[in-house]
Amino acid sequence: MTLAEVSKSFGDNLVLDRIDLEIDRGSAVVVAGPSGSGKSTMLRCINGLEAIDEGTIRFDGRAVHSTGREIYGIRAEIGMVFQQFNLFPHMTVLENITLAPLEVEHASKDEGRRRALRLLERVGIPEKADDSPADLSGGQQQRVAIARALAVEPKLMLFDEPTSALDPEMIREVLDVMRDLAREGMTMIVVTHEMGFAREVCDRIVFIDEGRIVEQGTPDEFFNQTRSDRAKEFVDKIIHH
Ligand SMILES: Nc1ncnc2c1ncn2[C@@H]1O[C@H](COP(=O)(O)OP(=O)(O)O)[C@@H](O)[C@H]1O
Ligand SMILES: [Mg+2]
């Protein structure tokens, strides 16, 4: 995944300012930065939900924002998990997970069910298949949302503050699923304030402020040799809050 000179404005609000970012296959990158710095917008541009004004975003060599038919294929290869789990309340857990593969790939119902159960095993809650999302805890719902995103076998997973809406005691179970995904080699971009996760799991931390990448480095570089004042301030606040 390569972003080159990507800029994006909402009206006269410049939200992404010439973003250059290279994400290697199989690597996990944490994106951190203050509220309003453009993190969500960047993720939405990466999966094509949001148009860009300038620059290019390429995934496996293909332009995400081209006008051709291939963009549908590219977008199907990118899964996204949001802060609010966005599960369909009137469907069971299993139906939530099978919906996309059934529609996208015309998989059979049996095959869809088998695949969904495998995914629920992977996120640790196979026994919840026939429950309604409303009967699950927040942490369980978010794990279902991850399973749903994985159902179309994406090559890249985007996470936008996946644990920010969770009670503290449920954060761990979601981060553990994400850690396992990273260890299995999934390419991941994770917007999070969970610096323990960043330190332990990710290959690189990218710090964004006011739509610009201010600095990036390995967790060790980022936490122990923070260069910019803005990142220092941010790290201090997060670690000592
Ligand atoms: N759909 C939108 N329309 C107008 N302004 C937006 C929209 N989405 C985000 N913004 C603005 O873009 C800036 C960056 O927002 P966002 O990407 O959500 O930041 P972050 O995720 O880092 O908190 C903010 O000033 C926000 O108000
Ligand atoms: Mg955001």
mmCIF file of C-alpha atoms and ligand atoms in Angstrom:
data_model
loop_
_atom_site.group_PDB
_atom_site.id
_atom_site.type_symbol
_atom_site.label_atom_id
_atom_site.label_comp_id
_atom_site.label_asym_id
_atom_site.label_seq_id
_atom_site.Cartn_x
_atom_site.Cartn_y
_atom_site.Cartn_z
ATOM 1 C CA MET A 1 0.000 0.000 0.000
ATOM 2 C CA THR A 2 1.510 3.301 -1.090
ATOM 3 C CA LEU A 3 0.233 6.808 -0.521
ATOM 4 C CA ALA A 4 2.059 9.465 -2.514
ATOM 5 C CA GLU A 5 1.490 13.174 -1.966
ATOM 6 C CA VAL A 6 -2.115 12.592 -0.916
ATOM 7 C CA SER A 7 -4.076 15.724 -0.072
ATOM 8 C CA LYS A 8 -7.693 16.093 0.897
ATOM 9 C CA SER A 9 -9.791 19.083 1.964
ATOM 10 C CA PHE A 10 -13.315 19.488 3.250
ATOM 11 C CA GLY A 11 -14.214 22.939 1.987
ATOM 12 C CA ASP A 12 -11.258 25.100 2.964
ATOM 13 C CA ASN A 13 -10.245 22.732 5.757
ATOM 14 C CA LEU A 14 -7.073 20.976 4.587
ATOM 15 C CA VAL A 15 -7.381 17.622 6.362
ATOM 16 C CA LEU A 16 -4.624 15.602 4.672
ATOM 17 C CA ASP A 17 -1.577 17.544 3.570
ATOM 18 C CA ARG A 18 0.702 15.708 1.131
ATOM 19 C CA ILE A 19 0.751 12.387 2.919
ATOM 20 C CA ASP A 20 3.483 9.959 1.843
ATOM 21 C CA LEU A 21 3.196 6.525 3.373
ATOM 22 C CA GLU A 22 4.513 3.115 2.387
ATOM 23 C CA ILE A 23 3.137 0.023 4.074
ATOM 24 C CA ASP A 24 4.839 -3.279 3.340
ATOM 25 C CA ARG A 25 2.859 -6.436 2.879
ATOM 26 C CA GLY A 26 2.536 -8.291 6.183
ATOM 27 C CA SER A 27 3.410 -5.323 8.338
ATOM 28 C CA ALA A 28 1.291 -3.759 11.071
ATOM 29 C CA VAL A 29 1.357 0.003 11.358
ATOM 30 C CA VAL A 30 -0.175 2.051 14.143
ATOM 31 C CA VAL A 31 -1.378 5.543 13.293
ATOM 32 C CA ALA A 32 -1.516 7.886 16.256
ATOM 33 C CA GLY A 33 -2.270 11.563 16.628
ATOM 34 C CA PRO A 34 -4.566 14.042 18.289
ATOM 35 C CA SER A 35 -8.291 14.156 17.635
ATOM 36 C CA GLY A 36 -9.097 15.929 14.375
ATOM 37 C CA SER A 37 -5.640 15.330 12.877
ATOM 38 C CA GLY A 38 -7.040 13.398 9.902
ATOM 39 C CA LYS A 39 -6.586 9.752 10.951
ATOM 40 C CA SER A 40 -10.104 8.571 10.106
ATOM 41 C CA THR A 41 -10.103 10.533 6.875
ATOM 42 C CA MET A 42 -6.856 8.869 5.860
ATOM 43 C CA LEU A 43 -8.311 5.387 6.457
ATOM 44 C CA ARG A 44 -11.457 6.292 4.548
ATOM 45 C CA CYS A 45 -9.345 7.507 1.622
ATOM 46 C CA ILE A 46 -7.268 4.323 1.704
ATOM 47 C CA ASN A 47 -10.308 2.090 1.242
ATOM 48 C CA GLY A 48 -11.896 4.407 -1.287
ATOM 49 C CA LEU A 49 -14.835 5.516 0.874
ATOM 50 C CA GLU A 50 -13.631 9.093 0.514
ATOM 51 C CA ALA A 51 -12.335 10.818 -2.623
ATOM 52 C CA ILE A 52 -8.902 12.443 -2.599
ATOM 53 C CA ASP A 53 -8.031 15.814 -4.149
ATOM 54 C CA GLU A 54 -4.419 15.191 -5.047
ATOM 55 C CA GLY A 55 -1.867 12.409 -5.097
ATOM 56 C CA THR A 56 -2.264 8.678 -5.540
ATOM 57 C CA ILE A 57 -3.081 5.686 -3.378
ATOM 58 C CA ARG A 58 -1.965 2.350 -4.754
ATOM 59 C CA PHE A 59 -2.665 -1.119 -3.466
ATOM 60 C CA ASP A 60 -0.692 -3.951 -5.050
ATOM 61 C CA GLY A 61 0.128 -1.546 -7.863
ATOM 62 C CA ARG A 62 -3.481 -0.568 -8.617
ATOM 63 C CA ALA A 63 -4.893 2.911 -8.048
ATOM 64 C CA VAL A 64 -7.639 2.836 -5.393
ATOM 65 C CA HIS A 65 -9.208 5.999 -6.789
ATOM 66 C CA SER A 66 -9.245 5.120 -10.466
ATOM 67 C CA THR A 67 -12.568 5.322 -12.249
ATOM 68 C CA GLY A 68 -12.382 1.842 -13.760
ATOM 69 C CA ARG A 69 -14.221 -1.292 -12.682
ATOM 70 C CA GLU A 70 -11.125 -2.674 -10.938
ATOM 71 C CA ILE A 71 -11.767 -0.443 -7.922
ATOM 72 C CA TYR A 72 -14.554 -2.777 -6.788
ATOM 73 C CA GLY A 73 -12.075 -5.619 -6.677
ATOM 74 C CA ILE A 74 -9.554 -3.531 -4.765
ATOM 75 C CA ARG A 75 -12.094 -2.369 -2.217
ATOM 76 C CA ALA A 76 -13.200 -5.933 -1.550
ATOM 77 C CA GLU A 77 -9.608 -6.696 -0.577
ATOM 78 C CA ILE A 78 -9.653 -4.093 2.186
ATOM 79 C CA GLY A 79 -11.549 -4.813 5.401
ATOM 80 C CA MET A 80 -12.457 -2.131 7.891
ATOM 81 C CA VAL A 81 -13.398 -2.175 11.562
ATOM 82 C CA PHE A 82 -14.904 0.896 13.191
ATOM 83 C CA GLN A 83 -15.137 2.231 16.716
ATOM 84 C CA GLN A 84 -18.874 1.583 16.692
ATOM 85 C CA PHE A 85 -19.204 -2.035 15.654
ATOM 86 C CA ASN A 86 -21.997 -1.364 13.143
ATOM 87 C CA LEU A 87 -23.424 -4.875 13.312
ATOM 88 C CA PHE A 88 -26.878 -5.380 11.830
ATOM 89 C CA PRO A 89 -29.136 -5.648 14.897
ATOM 90 C CA HIS A 90 -31.905 -7.665 13.229
ATOM 91 C CA MET A 91 -29.539 -10.436 12.120
ATOM 92 C CA THR A 92 -27.806 -13.137 14.126
ATOM 93 C CA VAL A 93 -24.065 -13.052 14.629
ATOM 94 C CA LEU A 94 -23.670 -15.683 11.941
ATOM 95 C CA GLU A 95 -25.871 -13.827 9.466
ATOM 96 C CA ASN A 96 -23.835 -10.687 10.039
ATOM 97 C CA ILE A 97 -20.704 -12.570 9.069
ATOM 98 C CA THR A 98 -22.090 -14.478 6.076
ATOM 99 C CA LEU A 99 -23.873 -11.531 4.469
ATOM 100 C CA ALA A 100 -20.880 -10.075 2.641
ATOM 101 C CA PRO A 101 -19.407 -13.332 1.301
ATOM 102 C CA LEU A 102 -22.847 -14.445 0.122
ATOM 103 C CA GLU A 103 -23.339 -11.203 -1.754
ATOM 104 C CA VAL A 104 -19.832 -10.686 -3.043
ATOM 105 C CA GLU A 105 -18.854 -14.193 -4.029
ATOM 106 C CA HIS A 106 -22.196 -15.969 -4.298
ATOM 107 C CA ALA A 107 -20.903 -18.590 -1.882
ATOM 108 C CA SER A 108 -23.397 -21.300 -0.952
ATOM 109 C CA LYS A 109 -25.229 -21.058 2.364
ATOM 110 C CA ASP A 110 -23.520 -24.151 3.782
ATOM 111 C CA GLU A 111 -20.096 -22.966 2.779
ATOM 112 C CA GLY A 112 -20.898 -19.521 4.210
ATOM 113 C CA ARG A 113 -21.901 -21.046 7.542
ATOM 114 C CA ARG A 114 -18.801 -23.203 7.753
ATOM 115 C CA ARG A 115 -16.610 -20.236 6.982
ATOM 116 C CA ALA A 116 -18.380 -18.015 9.514
ATOM 117 C CA LEU A 117 -17.946 -20.649 12.236
ATOM 118 C CA ARG A 118 -14.242 -20.861 11.459
ATOM 119 C CA LEU A 119 -13.992 -17.099 11.784
ATOM 120 C CA LEU A 120 -15.879 -17.129 15.064
ATOM 121 C CA GLU A 121 -13.400 -19.749 16.319
ATOM 122 C CA ARG A 122 -10.612 -17.445 15.301
ATOM 123 C CA VAL A 123 -12.024 -14.550 17.331
ATOM 124 C CA GLY A 124 -12.805 -16.892 20.220
ATOM 125 C CA ILE A 125 -16.634 -16.957 20.310
ATOM 126 C CA PRO A 126 -17.951 -19.850 18.179
ATOM 127 C CA GLU A 127 -20.727 -20.434 20.735
ATOM 128 C CA LYS A 128 -22.302 -17.063 19.863
ATOM 129 C CA ALA A 129 -23.137 -17.929 16.248
ATOM 130 C CA ASP A 130 -26.902 -17.922 16.637
ATOM 131 C CA ASP A 131 -27.174 -15.112 19.175
ATOM 132 C CA SER A 132 -28.359 -11.619 18.436
ATOM 133 C CA PRO A 133 -25.639 -8.921 18.557
ATOM 134 C CA ALA A 134 -27.613 -7.158 21.296
ATOM 135 C CA ASP A 135 -27.024 -10.118 23.628
ATOM 136 C CA LEU A 136 -23.252 -9.806 23.303
ATOM 137 C CA SER A 137 -20.870 -7.624 25.278
ATOM 138 C CA GLY A 138 -19.140 -4.758 23.490
ATOM 139 C CA GLY A 139 -15.916 -6.722 23.272
ATOM 140 C CA GLN A 140 -17.725 -9.705 21.768
ATOM 141 C CA GLN A 141 -19.548 -7.468 19.287
ATOM 142 C CA GLN A 142 -16.291 -5.958 18.150
ATOM 143 C CA ARG A 143 -14.836 -9.437 17.692
ATOM 144 C CA VAL A 144 -17.840 -10.287 15.511
ATOM 145 C CA ALA A 145 -17.175 -7.116 13.525
ATOM 146 C CA ILE A 146 -13.586 -8.271 12.985
ATOM 147 C CA ALA A 147 -14.809 -11.715 11.896
ATOM 148 C CA ARG A 148 -17.236 -10.049 9.494
ATOM 149 C CA ALA A 149 -14.461 -7.940 7.990
ATOM 150 C CA LEU A 150 -12.317 -11.072 7.580
ATOM 151 C CA ALA A 151 -15.124 -12.984 5.873
ATOM 152 C CA VAL A 152 -14.284 -11.696 2.405
ATOM 153 C CA GLU A 153 -10.633 -12.617 2.928
ATOM 154 C CA PRO A 154 -9.179 -9.129 2.750
ATOM 155 C CA LYS A 155 -5.496 -8.550 2.116
ATOM 156 C CA LEU A 156 -5.439 -5.410 4.210
ATOM 157 C CA MET A 157 -7.298 -4.617 7.413
ATOM 158 C CA LEU A 158 -7.994 -1.090 8.607
ATOM 159 C CA PHE A 159 -8.965 -0.480 12.230
ATOM 160 C CA ASP A 160 -10.296 2.913 13.299
ATOM 161 C CA GLU A 161 -10.050 3.165 17.097
ATOM 162 C CA PRO A 162 -11.488 -0.338 17.508
ATOM 163 C CA THR A 163 -11.358 -0.288 21.307
ATOM 164 C CA SER A 164 -12.302 3.322 22.018
ATOM 165 C CA ALA A 165 -15.971 2.545 22.632
ATOM 166 C CA LEU A 166 -15.253 -0.415 24.911
ATOM 167 C CA ASP A 167 -15.264 -0.731 28.672
ATOM 168 C CA PRO A 168 -11.700 -1.155 29.914
ATOM 169 C CA GLU A 169 -12.110 -4.819 30.819
ATOM 170 C CA MET A 170 -13.008 -5.680 27.215
ATOM 171 C CA ILE A 171 -10.186 -3.913 25.462
ATOM 172 C CA ARG A 172 -7.723 -6.749 25.957
ATOM 173 C CA GLU A 173 -9.827 -9.435 24.263
ATOM 174 C CA VAL A 174 -10.137 -7.309 21.118
ATOM 175 C CA LEU A 175 -6.461 -6.345 21.064
ATOM 176 C CA ASP A 176 -5.535 -10.024 21.478
ATOM 177 C CA VAL A 177 -7.486 -10.919 18.338
ATOM 178 C CA MET A 178 -5.731 -8.096 16.476
ATOM 179 C CA ARG A 179 -2.335 -9.217 17.778
ATOM 180 C CA ASP A 180 -2.990 -12.747 16.502
ATOM 181 C CA LEU A 181 -3.965 -11.369 13.098
ATOM 182 C CA ALA A 182 -0.740 -9.377 12.923
ATOM 183 C CA ARG A 183 1.289 -12.442 13.906
ATOM 184 C CA GLU A 184 -0.426 -14.459 11.168
ATOM 185 C CA GLY A 185 0.923 -11.910 8.701
ATOM 186 C CA MET A 186 -2.115 -9.757 7.975
ATOM 187 C CA THR A 187 -1.232 -6.303 6.667
ATOM 188 C CA MET A 188 -2.833 -3.881 9.111
ATOM 189 C CA ILE A 189 -3.244 -0.168 9.654
ATOM 190 C CA VAL A 190 -4.517 0.543 13.138
ATOM 191 C CA VAL A 191 -5.597 3.912 14.465
ATOM 192 C CA THR A 192 -5.419 3.560 18.224
ATOM 193 C CA HIS A 193 -4.377 5.220 21.444
ATOM 194 C CA GLU A 194 -3.413 1.847 22.908
ATOM 195 C CA MET A 195 0.303 2.436 23.105
ATOM 196 C CA GLY A 196 0.936 -0.910 24.821
ATOM 197 C CA PHE A 197 -0.460 -2.597 21.723
ATOM 198 C CA ALA A 198 1.592 -0.310 19.491
ATOM 199 C CA ARG A 199 4.767 -1.130 21.352
ATOM 200 C CA GLU A 200 4.157 -4.860 21.480
ATOM 201 C CA VAL A 201 2.587 -5.631 18.125
ATOM 202 C CA CYS A 202 3.267 -3.073 15.448
ATOM 203 C CA ASP A 203 6.296 -2.695 13.207
ATOM 204 C CA ARG A 204 5.987 1.044 12.837
ATOM 205 C CA ILE A 205 4.208 3.979 14.416
ATOM 206 C CA VAL A 206 3.124 6.879 12.260
ATOM 207 C CA PHE A 207 2.348 10.091 14.102
ATOM 208 C CA ILE A 208 -0.022 12.520 12.389
ATOM 209 C CA ASP A 209 -0.775 16.083 13.368
ATOM 210 C CA GLU A 210 -2.865 18.584 11.401
ATOM 211 C CA GLY A 211 -2.994 16.332 8.353
ATOM 212 C CA ARG A 212 0.742 15.822 8.143
ATOM 213 C CA ILE A 213 2.948 12.900 9.035
ATOM 214 C CA VAL A 214 5.152 14.513 11.648
ATOM 215 C CA GLU A 215 7.282 11.484 12.323
ATOM 216 C CA GLN A 216 7.357 7.729 11.997
ATOM 217 C CA GLY A 217 9.563 4.963 13.265
ATOM 218 C CA THR A 218 9.755 1.658 15.061
ATOM 219 C CA PRO A 219 8.054 1.588 18.474
ATOM 220 C CA ASP A 220 11.479 1.830 20.081
ATOM 221 C CA GLU A 221 12.382 4.908 18.043
ATOM 222 C CA PHE A 222 9.001 6.467 18.600
ATOM 223 C CA PHE A 223 8.880 6.031 22.378
ATOM 224 C CA ASN A 224 12.540 6.345 23.256
ATOM 225 C CA GLN A 225 13.901 8.770 20.690
ATOM 226 C CA THR A 226 10.858 10.910 19.977
ATOM 227 C CA ARG A 227 12.049 13.753 17.778
ATOM 228 C CA SER A 228 9.262 16.296 17.339
ATOM 229 C CA ASP A 229 7.828 18.348 20.185
ATOM 230 C CA ARG A 230 4.293 17.506 19.054
ATOM 231 C CA ALA A 231 4.897 13.771 19.247
ATOM 232 C CA LYS A 232 6.678 14.141 22.606
ATOM 233 C CA GLU A 233 3.733 16.047 23.997
ATOM 234 C CA PHE A 234 1.351 13.416 22.642
ATOM 235 C CA VAL A 235 3.312 10.485 24.039
ATOM 236 C CA ASP A 236 3.560 12.190 27.450
ATOM 237 C CA LYS A 237 -0.165 12.822 27.558
ATOM 238 C CA ILE A 238 -1.092 9.292 26.514
ATOM 239 C CA ILE A 239 1.324 7.563 28.838
ATOM 240 C CA HIS A 240 0.672 9.709 31.876
ATOM 241 C CA HIS A 241 -3.046 10.417 31.529
HETATM 242 N N1 LIG B 1 -17.300 14.348 6.127
HETATM 243 C C1 LIG B 1 -16.680 15.450 6.594
HETATM 244 N N2 LIG B 1 -17.082 16.687 6.227
HETATM 245 C C2 LIG B 1 -16.438 17.789 6.673
HETATM 246 N N3 LIG B 1 -15.397 17.767 7.500
HETATM 247 C C3 LIG B 1 -14.943 16.566 7.911
HETATM 248 C C4 LIG B 1 -15.555 15.350 7.480
HETATM 249 N N4 LIG B 1 -14.894 14.314 8.040
HETATM 250 C C5 LIG B 1 -13.909 14.852 8.793
HETATM 251 N N5 LIG B 1 -13.942 16.212 8.710
HETATM 252 C C6 LIG B 1 -12.981 17.126 9.360
HETATM 253 O O1 LIG B 1 -11.683 16.697 9.029
HETATM 254 C C7 LIG B 1 -10.802 16.849 10.128
HETATM 255 C C8 LIG B 1 -10.155 15.521 10.441
HETATM 256 O O2 LIG B 1 -11.133 14.623 10.915
HETATM 257 P P1 LIG B 1 -10.838 13.088 11.176
HETATM 258 O O3 LIG B 1 -10.209 12.502 9.976
HETATM 259 O O4 LIG B 1 -12.101 12.500 11.659
HETATM 260 O O5 LIG B 1 -9.752 13.183 12.356
HETATM 261 P P2 LIG B 1 -9.333 12.107 13.449
HETATM 262 O O6 LIG B 1 -9.847 10.780 13.016
HETATM 263 O O7 LIG B 1 -7.848 12.185 13.490
HETATM 264 O O8 LIG B 1 -9.940 12.556 14.735
HETATM 265 C C9 LIG B 1 -11.617 17.430 11.256
HETATM 266 O O9 LIG B 1 -11.423 18.824 11.242
HETATM 267 C C10 LIG B 1 -13.027 17.080 10.870
HETATM 268 O O10 LIG B 1 -13.941 18.018 11.374
HETATM 269 MG MG MG B 2 -11.084 9.415 13.978
#
